[in-house]
Amino acid sequence: MSAQNSGPRRDTRGIVDAADLFAHVRFRRHAPAPELRPYLEHYWLIDWDLPQPYASHLVPHPSVNLVFQRYDDGRPDFLELSGVGLALDTRKLAGRGRVCGVQFRPGGFRPFAPGFAVSEWTDRVVPAEPVFPSVDPTAVLSPDRDEGRVSALDAFLLGLDPRPDPQVELAMELVDRIRHDRTVRRVDALAREAGLSPRSLQRLFAAHVGVGPKWVVLRYRIHEALEHAESTDAVDWARLAAELGYADQAHLVRDFTATLGAPPSTLRPGASHA
């Protein structure tokens, strides 16, 4: 199995105006049980009590999420399966509520639902009960302390008995390469280095990641561009475009604007610092 995560991510990549989000909600990340760490990024917990409605915005990672949700509007507790999102994800929060989320590593969800290709849920948010019929969302959401919620999440996921799979390991390793190595830009070169044909690489990603490798390359580059846009008011966009593998600055700005619905110039410097 590929290297396990040493702990939850501490960056805010993908969160649009993270400082504003953290000013409105209590947001925490926790590590799962050691047996689950090869497959999971982390658990993410959010609680809120808002006098006015608030909208959060996220440029999704190429990850599947399971989201346990509780609202004070009379709905019963419920669990949703959120596939890899292709566009900006906007969530409106109001009143009081609680969310316990599981973010899987890109490629890491398949062992928990081996009968399904991950691409079946791409750009979809669906009730999770058809996939996990024995789930009890209230058992996860009821503990007041984070430790109790984390223990309930561990128990639920360990009960699914994920098994090592060489294809899962390969998919996760290739996504990790894309995430951390800016020189990975061409799908055919990545396929050669993995000993696969481009078509086989595409099939691997469809089955285990949910999106193609080129899409993953572009999404991680947009995450980097967003981080730069919100951390400084003096971004050298031409230089950044070259570093991220874009043909020119205009191409980067077009992709950024298409993903976020606004050009980089509209973002508030310093927003991603938390």
Short mmCIF file of C-alpha atoms in Angstrom, two decimals:
data_model
loop_
_atom_site.label_atom_id
_atom_site.label_comp_id
_atom_site.label_asym_id
_atom_site.label_seq_id
_atom_site.Cartn_x
_atom_site.Cartn_y
_atom_site.Cartn_z
CA MET A 1 0.00 0.00 0.00
CA SER A 2 1.24 3.50 -0.80
CA ALA A 3 2.45 5.78 1.97
CA GLN A 4 -0.18 6.70 4.52
CA ASN A 5 -1.03 10.26 5.38
CA SER A 6 0.83 11.49 8.47
CA GLY A 7 -2.23 13.49 9.53
CA PRO A 8 -5.06 15.66 8.25
CA ARG A 9 -4.20 18.26 5.62
CA ARG A 10 -3.65 21.70 7.12
CA ASP A 11 -3.92 23.72 3.91
CA THR A 12 -7.11 25.39 2.74
CA ARG A 13 -6.75 24.56 -0.95
CA GLY A 14 -10.07 24.54 -2.72
CA ILE A 15 -11.89 26.65 -0.11
CA VAL A 16 -12.86 30.02 -1.55
CA ASP A 17 -12.31 32.68 1.14
CA ALA A 18 -11.45 30.23 3.88
CA ALA A 19 -11.08 32.95 6.50
CA ASP A 20 -14.68 34.00 5.95
CA LEU A 21 -15.88 30.39 6.22
CA PHE A 22 -14.00 29.87 9.49
CA ALA A 23 -15.50 33.08 10.88
CA HIS A 24 -18.99 31.64 10.40
CA VAL A 25 -18.60 27.95 11.33
CA ARG A 26 -16.51 25.68 13.57
CA PHE A 27 -14.40 23.68 11.13
CA ARG A 28 -12.07 20.87 12.22
CA ARG A 29 -10.18 17.99 10.59
CA HIS A 30 -9.32 14.71 12.29
CA ALA A 31 -7.30 11.67 11.31
CA PRO A 32 -9.10 8.33 10.96
CA ALA A 33 -8.03 5.04 12.52
CA PRO A 34 -4.62 3.82 11.27
CA GLU A 35 -6.22 0.99 9.27
CA LEU A 36 -8.21 3.56 7.27
CA ARG A 37 -5.46 6.07 6.57
CA PRO A 38 -4.28 4.44 3.34
CA TYR A 39 -7.68 5.29 1.84
CA LEU A 40 -8.76 8.52 3.54
CA GLU A 41 -7.55 12.13 3.53
CA HIS A 42 -9.29 12.96 6.81
CA TYR A 43 -12.59 13.50 8.57
CA TRP A 44 -13.98 17.04 8.49
CA LEU A 45 -16.43 18.28 11.09
CA ILE A 46 -18.51 21.46 10.91
CA ASP A 47 -20.95 22.96 13.43
CA TRP A 48 -22.78 26.25 13.01
CA ASP A 49 -25.34 28.50 14.70
CA LEU A 50 -26.00 31.38 12.33
CA PRO A 51 -28.18 34.44 12.90
CA GLN A 52 -28.19 34.99 9.12
CA PRO A 53 -27.88 32.53 6.20
CA TYR A 54 -24.37 31.99 4.87
CA ALA A 55 -23.07 30.47 1.61
CA SER A 56 -19.75 28.64 1.41
CA HIS A 57 -17.91 27.99 -1.85
CA LEU A 58 -15.53 25.14 -2.64
CA VAL A 59 -13.52 24.11 -5.70
CA PRO A 60 -13.77 20.34 -5.10
CA HIS A 61 -10.80 18.00 -4.91
CA PRO A 62 -10.90 14.89 -7.11
CA SER A 63 -12.26 13.03 -4.08
CA VAL A 64 -15.43 11.25 -3.04
CA ASN A 65 -16.99 12.46 0.20
CA LEU A 66 -19.52 10.87 2.52
CA VAL A 67 -21.41 13.60 4.37
CA PHE A 68 -23.48 12.94 7.52
CA GLN A 69 -25.85 15.88 8.03
CA ARG A 70 -28.11 17.30 10.74
CA TYR A 71 -30.24 20.45 10.40
CA ASP A 72 -32.71 22.12 12.76
CA ASP A 73 -35.42 22.36 10.09
CA GLY A 74 -37.23 19.16 11.04
CA ARG A 75 -35.50 16.80 8.63
CA PRO A 76 -34.14 13.55 10.09
CA ASP A 77 -30.39 12.98 10.10
CA PHE A 78 -29.16 11.73 6.73
CA LEU A 79 -26.07 10.65 4.79
CA GLU A 80 -25.18 11.70 1.25
CA LEU A 81 -22.58 10.31 -1.13
CA SER A 82 -20.91 13.18 -2.97
CA GLY A 83 -18.97 12.21 -6.08
CA VAL A 84 -16.14 14.25 -7.57
CA GLY A 85 -17.59 17.69 -8.28
CA LEU A 86 -16.80 19.17 -11.68
CA ALA A 87 -17.74 22.77 -10.88
CA LEU A 88 -17.78 25.22 -7.99
CA ASP A 89 -19.75 23.77 -5.07
CA THR A 90 -21.91 26.30 -3.21
CA ARG A 91 -23.58 25.25 0.05
CA LYS A 92 -26.10 27.47 1.84
CA LEU A 93 -26.18 27.19 5.63
CA ALA A 94 -28.80 28.63 7.97
CA GLY A 95 -29.90 28.25 11.58
CA ARG A 96 -28.14 25.51 13.50
CA GLY A 97 -26.59 22.40 12.06
CA ARG A 98 -23.85 19.81 12.15
CA VAL A 99 -21.94 17.93 9.46
CA CYS A 100 -19.50 15.03 9.77
CA GLY A 101 -17.69 14.41 6.49
CA VAL A 102 -15.35 11.71 5.22
CA GLN A 103 -12.98 12.81 2.49
CA PHE A 104 -11.42 9.86 0.72
CA ARG A 105 -8.08 10.05 -1.00
CA PRO A 106 -8.52 10.35 -4.76
CA GLY A 107 -8.82 6.72 -5.82
CA GLY A 108 -9.39 5.52 -2.26
CA PHE A 109 -13.18 5.12 -2.17
CA ARG A 110 -13.51 2.01 -4.35
CA PRO A 111 -12.63 -0.55 -1.60
CA PHE A 112 -15.66 0.65 0.41
CA ALA A 113 -18.05 0.14 -2.52
CA PRO A 114 -16.22 -2.35 -4.77
CA GLY A 115 -19.28 -3.14 -6.87
CA PHE A 116 -19.41 0.35 -8.39
CA ALA A 117 -17.18 2.37 -10.70
CA VAL A 118 -16.45 5.69 -8.98
CA SER A 119 -17.38 7.52 -12.20
CA GLU A 120 -21.03 6.52 -11.55
CA TRP A 121 -21.19 9.32 -8.95
CA THR A 122 -19.11 11.97 -10.70
CA ASP A 123 -20.77 15.39 -10.37
CA ARG A 124 -23.64 13.80 -8.41
CA VAL A 125 -24.80 14.06 -4.79
CA VAL A 126 -27.09 11.16 -3.91
CA PRO A 127 -28.56 9.46 -0.83
CA ALA A 128 -26.01 6.95 0.44
CA GLU A 129 -28.46 4.34 1.74
CA PRO A 130 -28.63 2.34 -1.54
CA VAL A 131 -24.86 1.86 -1.33
CA PHE A 132 -24.66 1.53 2.48
CA PRO A 133 -28.08 0.22 3.54
CA SER A 134 -27.17 -0.42 7.18
CA VAL A 135 -25.85 3.07 7.91
CA ASP A 136 -27.16 4.98 10.96
CA PRO A 137 -26.40 8.70 10.51
CA THR A 138 -27.62 9.54 14.02
CA ALA A 139 -24.95 7.32 15.59
CA VAL A 140 -22.29 9.48 13.95
CA LEU A 141 -23.93 12.88 14.51
CA SER A 142 -25.14 12.53 18.09
CA PRO A 143 -21.91 12.63 20.15
CA ASP A 144 -21.19 16.13 21.45
CA ARG A 145 -17.42 15.64 21.52
CA ASP A 146 -15.30 15.29 18.39
CA GLU A 147 -13.74 12.11 19.74
CA GLY A 148 -17.13 10.42 19.85
CA ARG A 149 -17.95 11.37 16.28
CA VAL A 150 -14.54 10.22 15.05
CA SER A 151 -14.96 6.88 16.83
CA ALA A 152 -18.39 6.41 15.24
CA LEU A 153 -16.97 7.20 11.79
CA ASP A 154 -14.12 4.73 12.35
CA ALA A 155 -16.57 2.02 13.41
CA PHE A 156 -18.77 2.59 10.37
CA LEU A 157 -15.93 2.49 7.84
CA LEU A 158 -14.03 -0.37 9.45
CA GLY A 159 -17.27 -2.35 9.40
CA LEU A 160 -17.19 -2.12 5.59
CA ASP A 161 -13.97 -4.18 5.66
CA PRO A 162 -11.94 -2.44 2.92
CA ARG A 163 -9.41 -4.77 1.29
CA PRO A 164 -6.08 -3.88 -0.36
CA ASP A 165 -6.29 -3.74 -4.15
CA PRO A 166 -3.28 -3.19 -6.46
CA GLN A 167 -5.40 -1.14 -8.86
CA VAL A 168 -6.56 1.14 -6.05
CA GLU A 169 -2.97 1.57 -4.90
CA LEU A 170 -1.83 2.42 -8.44
CA ALA A 171 -4.62 4.97 -8.94
CA MET A 172 -3.82 6.69 -5.63
CA GLU A 173 -0.09 6.77 -6.39
CA LEU A 174 -0.66 8.34 -9.82
CA VAL A 175 -2.96 11.02 -8.42
CA ASP A 176 -0.37 11.78 -5.74
CA ARG A 177 2.20 12.27 -8.49
CA ILE A 178 -0.07 14.71 -10.28
CA ARG A 179 -0.80 16.58 -7.05
CA HIS A 180 2.81 17.04 -5.98
CA ASP A 181 4.81 17.09 -9.24
CA ARG A 182 4.19 20.11 -11.46
CA THR A 183 6.14 18.48 -14.30
CA VAL A 184 3.31 15.95 -14.78
CA ARG A 185 1.37 17.61 -17.59
CA ARG A 186 0.77 15.07 -20.35
CA VAL A 187 -1.46 12.03 -19.99
CA ASP A 188 0.52 9.98 -22.51
CA ALA A 189 3.76 10.55 -20.59
CA LEU A 190 2.10 9.61 -17.29
CA ALA A 191 0.72 6.45 -18.90
CA ARG A 192 4.16 5.44 -20.22
CA GLU A 193 5.77 5.93 -16.81
CA ALA A 194 3.03 3.77 -15.25
CA GLY A 195 3.50 1.04 -17.89
CA LEU A 196 -0.01 1.58 -19.26
CA SER A 197 -1.54 2.64 -22.53
CA PRO A 198 -3.37 6.00 -22.45
CA ARG A 199 -6.67 4.14 -22.81
CA SER A 200 -5.85 1.83 -19.89
CA LEU A 201 -4.93 4.85 -17.78
CA GLN A 202 -8.26 6.48 -18.63
CA ARG A 203 -10.13 3.31 -17.62
CA LEU A 204 -8.18 3.09 -14.35
CA PHE A 205 -9.10 6.66 -13.46
CA ALA A 206 -12.76 6.24 -14.45
CA ALA A 207 -13.12 3.14 -12.27
CA HIS A 208 -11.19 4.34 -9.23
CA VAL A 209 -10.96 8.16 -9.28
CA GLY A 210 -14.12 9.14 -11.14
CA VAL A 211 -12.54 11.63 -13.55
CA GLY A 212 -9.78 11.45 -16.16
CA PRO A 213 -6.11 12.17 -15.44
CA LYS A 214 -6.09 15.38 -17.52
CA TRP A 215 -8.99 16.72 -15.47
CA VAL A 216 -7.06 15.93 -12.25
CA VAL A 217 -4.02 17.82 -13.58
CA LEU A 218 -6.13 20.89 -14.35
CA ARG A 219 -8.02 20.81 -11.05
CA TYR A 220 -4.87 20.73 -8.92
CA ARG A 221 -3.40 23.59 -10.97
CA ILE A 222 -6.56 25.63 -10.36
CA HIS A 223 -6.21 24.92 -6.63
CA GLU A 224 -2.69 26.35 -6.77
CA ALA A 225 -3.84 29.39 -8.72
CA LEU A 226 -6.64 30.01 -6.21
CA GLU A 227 -4.19 29.82 -3.33
CA HIS A 228 -1.95 32.39 -5.02
CA ALA A 229 -4.87 34.69 -5.86
CA GLU A 230 -6.07 34.76 -2.24
CA SER A 231 -2.66 34.99 -0.58
CA THR A 232 -1.17 38.01 -2.34
CA ASP A 233 -2.21 41.05 -4.35
CA ALA A 234 0.92 40.90 -6.54
CA VAL A 235 0.60 37.60 -8.41
CA ASP A 236 2.74 37.35 -11.54
CA TRP A 237 0.09 35.52 -13.56
CA ALA A 238 2.25 35.04 -16.64
CA ARG A 239 4.97 33.39 -14.56
CA LEU A 240 2.48 31.30 -12.59
CA ALA A 241 0.83 30.14 -15.82
CA ALA A 242 4.20 28.94 -17.12
CA GLU A 243 5.01 27.18 -13.84
CA LEU A 244 1.65 25.38 -13.89
CA GLY A 245 2.10 24.21 -17.47
CA TYR A 246 -0.31 26.56 -19.22
CA ALA A 247 0.43 27.81 -22.72
CA ASP A 248 -0.06 31.40 -21.60
CA GLN A 249 -1.61 33.62 -18.93
CA ALA A 250 -4.89 33.98 -20.83
CA HIS A 251 -5.40 30.20 -20.81
CA LEU A 252 -4.94 30.03 -17.03
CA VAL A 253 -7.30 32.94 -16.43
CA ARG A 254 -9.95 31.33 -18.69
CA ASP A 255 -9.79 28.02 -16.80
CA PHE A 256 -9.83 29.82 -13.46
CA THR A 257 -12.82 31.93 -14.44
CA ALA A 258 -14.71 28.97 -15.90
CA THR A 259 -14.22 27.00 -12.66
CA LEU A 260 -14.97 29.75 -10.11
CA GLY A 261 -17.36 31.85 -12.14
CA ALA A 262 -15.17 34.93 -11.58
CA PRO A 263 -11.69 36.04 -12.68
CA PRO A 264 -8.74 36.03 -10.26
CA SER A 265 -8.88 39.82 -9.95
CA THR A 266 -12.17 39.60 -8.02
CA LEU A 267 -10.76 37.54 -5.13
CA ARG A 268 -9.76 39.12 -1.85
CA PRO A 269 -6.01 38.79 -1.05
CA GLY A 270 -5.40 37.11 2.28
CA ALA A 271 -8.70 35.22 2.25
CA SER A 272 -7.15 31.77 2.24
CA HIS A 273 -5.07 32.28 5.37
CA ALA A 274 -6.51 30.58 8.44
#
